[in-house]
């Protein structure tokens, strides 16, 4: 499997494109710049099978409908945020963008619990990692030692918890119980900024001291 990090939009939210040798792809968090992202996928001759969302804040969903309509691929979101896609107040875009609220059509697949998620040849383990938002999830691929953490964990930082539905202690618990228990060599593909590893965050993340 090959994966590509694509920072998109004014907040430089990381979209991730995973591809196999058949040029099938999974898109994680297509946050903005929909036409440019669609063009890039076409230039790479990729065939998206699904869009996986770590959560539904507006900077992670802005290109969902562009990609979905072009490639006819379904969207996956946790049940606690399924209605955020259609509601600018809940996804934060009304608060930050005013009348330019960002929305998307409802998701085709609702994640209701942790566990295995298989899409084509792509095998994920879904972890519920709330705290940054109530329905935040992380997608772990054990075979390739990588977890897509959304805005739960960053390089030497953690997600903000001052937005509606955020909870600082819950986020720390999610990180400690779900992410820090992964093998130390696991790559953490974050929602913003550069990738890191579990080992690096164990050693250097000031927010995790004491864990």
mmCIF file with all atom_site columns, N, CA, C and O in Angstrom, residues 22 37 44 49 69 73-74 98 106 110 113 128 136 150 166 209:
data_model
loop_
_atom_site.group_PDB
_atom_site.id
_atom_site.type_symbol
_atom_site.label_atom_id
_atom_site.label_alt_id
_atom_site.label_comp_id
_atom_site.label_asym_id
_atom_site.label_entity_id
_atom_site.label_seq_id
_atom_site.pdbx_PDB_ins_code
_atom_site.Cartn_x
_atom_site.Cartn_y
_atom_site.Cartn_z
_atom_site.occupancy
_atom_site.B_iso_or_equiv
_atom_site.pdbx_formal_charge
_atom_site.auth_seq_id
_atom_site.auth_comp_id
_atom_site.auth_asym_id
_atom_site.auth_atom_id
_atom_site.pdbx_PDB_model_num
ATOM 1  N N  . UNK A 1 22  ? -3.682  -1.999 -7.629  1.00 0.00 ? 22  UNK A N  1
ATOM 2  C CA . UNK A 1 22  ? -4.725  -1.962 -8.654  1.00 0.00 ? 22  UNK A CA 1
ATOM 3  C C  . UNK A 1 22  ? -5.204  -0.536 -8.924  1.00 0.00 ? 22  UNK A C  1
ATOM 4  O O  . UNK A 1 22  ? -6.156  -0.340 -9.678  1.00 0.00 ? 22  UNK A O  1
ATOM 5  N N  . UNK A 1 37  ? -8.493  18.442 -5.774  1.00 0.00 ? 37  UNK A N  1
ATOM 6  C CA . UNK A 1 37  ? -8.303  17.068 -5.311  1.00 0.00 ? 37  UNK A CA 1
ATOM 7  C C  . UNK A 1 37  ? -8.815  16.069 -6.346  1.00 0.00 ? 37  UNK A C  1
ATOM 8  O O  . UNK A 1 37  ? -8.154  15.069 -6.638  1.00 0.00 ? 37  UNK A O  1
ATOM 9  N N  . UNK A 1 44  ? -3.601  10.837 -11.249 1.00 0.00 ? 44  UNK A N  1
ATOM 10 C CA . UNK A 1 44  ? -2.940  9.635  -10.731 1.00 0.00 ? 44  UNK A CA 1
ATOM 11 C C  . UNK A 1 44  ? -3.629  8.351  -11.198 1.00 0.00 ? 44  UNK A C  1
ATOM 12 O O  . UNK A 1 44  ? -3.175  7.256  -10.857 1.00 0.00 ? 44  UNK A O  1
ATOM 13 N N  . UNK A 1 49  ? -12.541 4.032  -3.650  1.00 0.00 ? 49  UNK A N  1
ATOM 14 C CA . UNK A 1 49  ? -13.555 3.077  -3.224  1.00 0.00 ? 49  UNK A CA 1
ATOM 15 C C  . UNK A 1 49  ? -14.425 3.636  -2.104  1.00 0.00 ? 49  UNK A C  1
ATOM 16 O O  . UNK A 1 49  ? -15.570 3.216  -1.944  1.00 0.00 ? 49  UNK A O  1
ATOM 17 N N  . UNK A 1 69  ? -19.310 12.644 -5.636  1.00 0.00 ? 69  UNK A N  1
ATOM 18 C CA . UNK A 1 69  ? -20.108 12.733 -6.855  1.00 0.00 ? 69  UNK A CA 1
ATOM 19 C C  . UNK A 1 69  ? -19.308 12.353 -8.090  1.00 0.00 ? 69  UNK A C  1
ATOM 20 O O  . UNK A 1 69  ? -19.852 11.737 -9.015  1.00 0.00 ? 69  UNK A O  1
ATOM 21 N N  . UNK A 1 73  ? -18.371 7.160  -4.734  1.00 0.00 ? 73  UNK A N  1
ATOM 22 C CA . UNK A 1 73  ? -17.843 6.353  -3.636  1.00 0.00 ? 73  UNK A CA 1
ATOM 23 C C  . UNK A 1 73  ? -18.537 6.751  -2.335  1.00 0.00 ? 73  UNK A C  1
ATOM 24 O O  . UNK A 1 73  ? -18.824 7.923  -2.103  1.00 0.00 ? 73  UNK A O  1
ATOM 25 N N  . UNK A 1 74  ? -18.834 5.790  -1.469  1.00 0.00 ? 74  UNK A N  1
ATOM 26 C CA . UNK A 1 74  ? -19.576 6.069  -0.238  1.00 0.00 ? 74  UNK A CA 1
ATOM 27 C C  . UNK A 1 74  ? -18.712 6.717  0.836   1.00 0.00 ? 74  UNK A C  1
ATOM 28 O O  . UNK A 1 74  ? -17.488 6.629  0.824   1.00 0.00 ? 74  UNK A O  1
ATOM 29 N N  . UNK A 1 98  ? -19.405 31.981 8.964   1.00 0.00 ? 98  UNK A N  1
ATOM 30 C CA . UNK A 1 98  ? -20.635 32.746 8.824   1.00 0.00 ? 98  UNK A CA 1
ATOM 31 C C  . UNK A 1 98  ? -21.560 32.175 7.757   1.00 0.00 ? 98  UNK A C  1
ATOM 32 O O  . UNK A 1 98  ? -21.925 31.005 7.784   1.00 0.00 ? 98  UNK A O  1
ATOM 33 N N  . UNK A 1 106 ? -25.646 13.420 3.531   1.00 0.00 ? 106 UNK A N  1
ATOM 34 C CA . UNK A 1 106 ? -25.484 12.386 4.563   1.00 0.00 ? 106 UNK A CA 1
ATOM 35 C C  . UNK A 1 106 ? -24.584 11.245 4.108   1.00 0.00 ? 106 UNK A C  1
ATOM 36 O O  . UNK A 1 106 ? -24.491 10.937 2.920   1.00 0.00 ? 106 UNK A O  1
ATOM 37 N N  . UNK A 1 110 ? -22.639 4.331  8.455   1.00 0.00 ? 110 UNK A N  1
ATOM 38 C CA . UNK A 1 110 ? -22.514 4.885  9.799   1.00 0.00 ? 110 UNK A CA 1
ATOM 39 C C  . UNK A 1 110 ? -21.751 3.903  10.678  1.00 0.00 ? 110 UNK A C  1
ATOM 40 O O  . UNK A 1 110 ? -22.143 2.736  10.818  1.00 0.00 ? 110 UNK A O  1
ATOM 41 N N  . UNK A 1 113 ? -19.592 1.247  16.159  1.00 0.00 ? 113 UNK A N  1
ATOM 42 C CA . UNK A 1 113 ? -18.753 0.654  17.198  1.00 0.00 ? 113 UNK A CA 1
ATOM 43 C C  . UNK A 1 113 ? -17.351 0.427  16.644  1.00 0.00 ? 113 UNK A C  1
ATOM 44 O O  . UNK A 1 113 ? -17.128 0.484  15.429  1.00 0.00 ? 113 UNK A O  1
ATOM 45 N N  . UNK A 1 128 ? -12.530 4.215  18.497  1.00 0.00 ? 128 UNK A N  1
ATOM 46 C CA . UNK A 1 128 ? -13.236 5.419  18.923  1.00 0.00 ? 128 UNK A CA 1
ATOM 47 C C  . UNK A 1 128 ? -12.266 6.240  19.768  1.00 0.00 ? 128 UNK A C  1
ATOM 48 O O  . UNK A 1 128 ? -11.775 5.762  20.793  1.00 0.00 ? 128 UNK A O  1
ATOM 49 N N  . UNK A 1 136 ? -15.142 11.356 17.106  1.00 0.00 ? 136 UNK A N  1
ATOM 50 C CA . UNK A 1 136 ? -13.825 11.183 16.499  1.00 0.00 ? 136 UNK A CA 1
ATOM 51 C C  . UNK A 1 136 ? -13.412 9.719  16.511  1.00 0.00 ? 136 UNK A C  1
ATOM 52 O O  . UNK A 1 136 ? -13.574 9.032  17.522  1.00 0.00 ? 136 UNK A O  1
ATOM 53 N N  . UNK A 1 150 ? -6.723  11.634 12.807  1.00 0.00 ? 150 UNK A N  1
ATOM 54 C CA . UNK A 1 150 ? -7.529  12.845 12.750  1.00 0.00 ? 150 UNK A CA 1
ATOM 55 C C  . UNK A 1 150 ? -6.922  13.922 13.626  1.00 0.00 ? 150 UNK A C  1
ATOM 56 O O  . UNK A 1 150 ? -5.701  14.129 13.626  1.00 0.00 ? 150 UNK A O  1
ATOM 57 N N  . UNK A 1 166 ? -16.231 19.011 22.752  1.00 0.00 ? 166 UNK A N  1
ATOM 58 C CA . UNK A 1 166 ? -14.871 18.658 23.133  1.00 0.00 ? 166 UNK A CA 1
ATOM 59 C C  . UNK A 1 166 ? -14.764 18.384 24.631  1.00 0.00 ? 166 UNK A C  1
ATOM 60 O O  . UNK A 1 166 ? -15.533 18.925 25.433  1.00 0.00 ? 166 UNK A O  1
ATOM 61 N N  . UNK A 1 209 ? 2.668   13.822 29.416  1.00 0.00 ? 209 UNK A N  1
ATOM 62 C CA . UNK A 1 209 ? 3.525   13.530 30.556  1.00 0.00 ? 209 UNK A CA 1
ATOM 63 C C  . UNK A 1 209 ? 2.665   12.976 31.696  1.00 0.00 ? 209 UNK A C  1
ATOM 64 O O  . UNK A 1 209 ? 1.568   13.450 31.957  1.00 0.00 ? 209 UNK A O  1
#
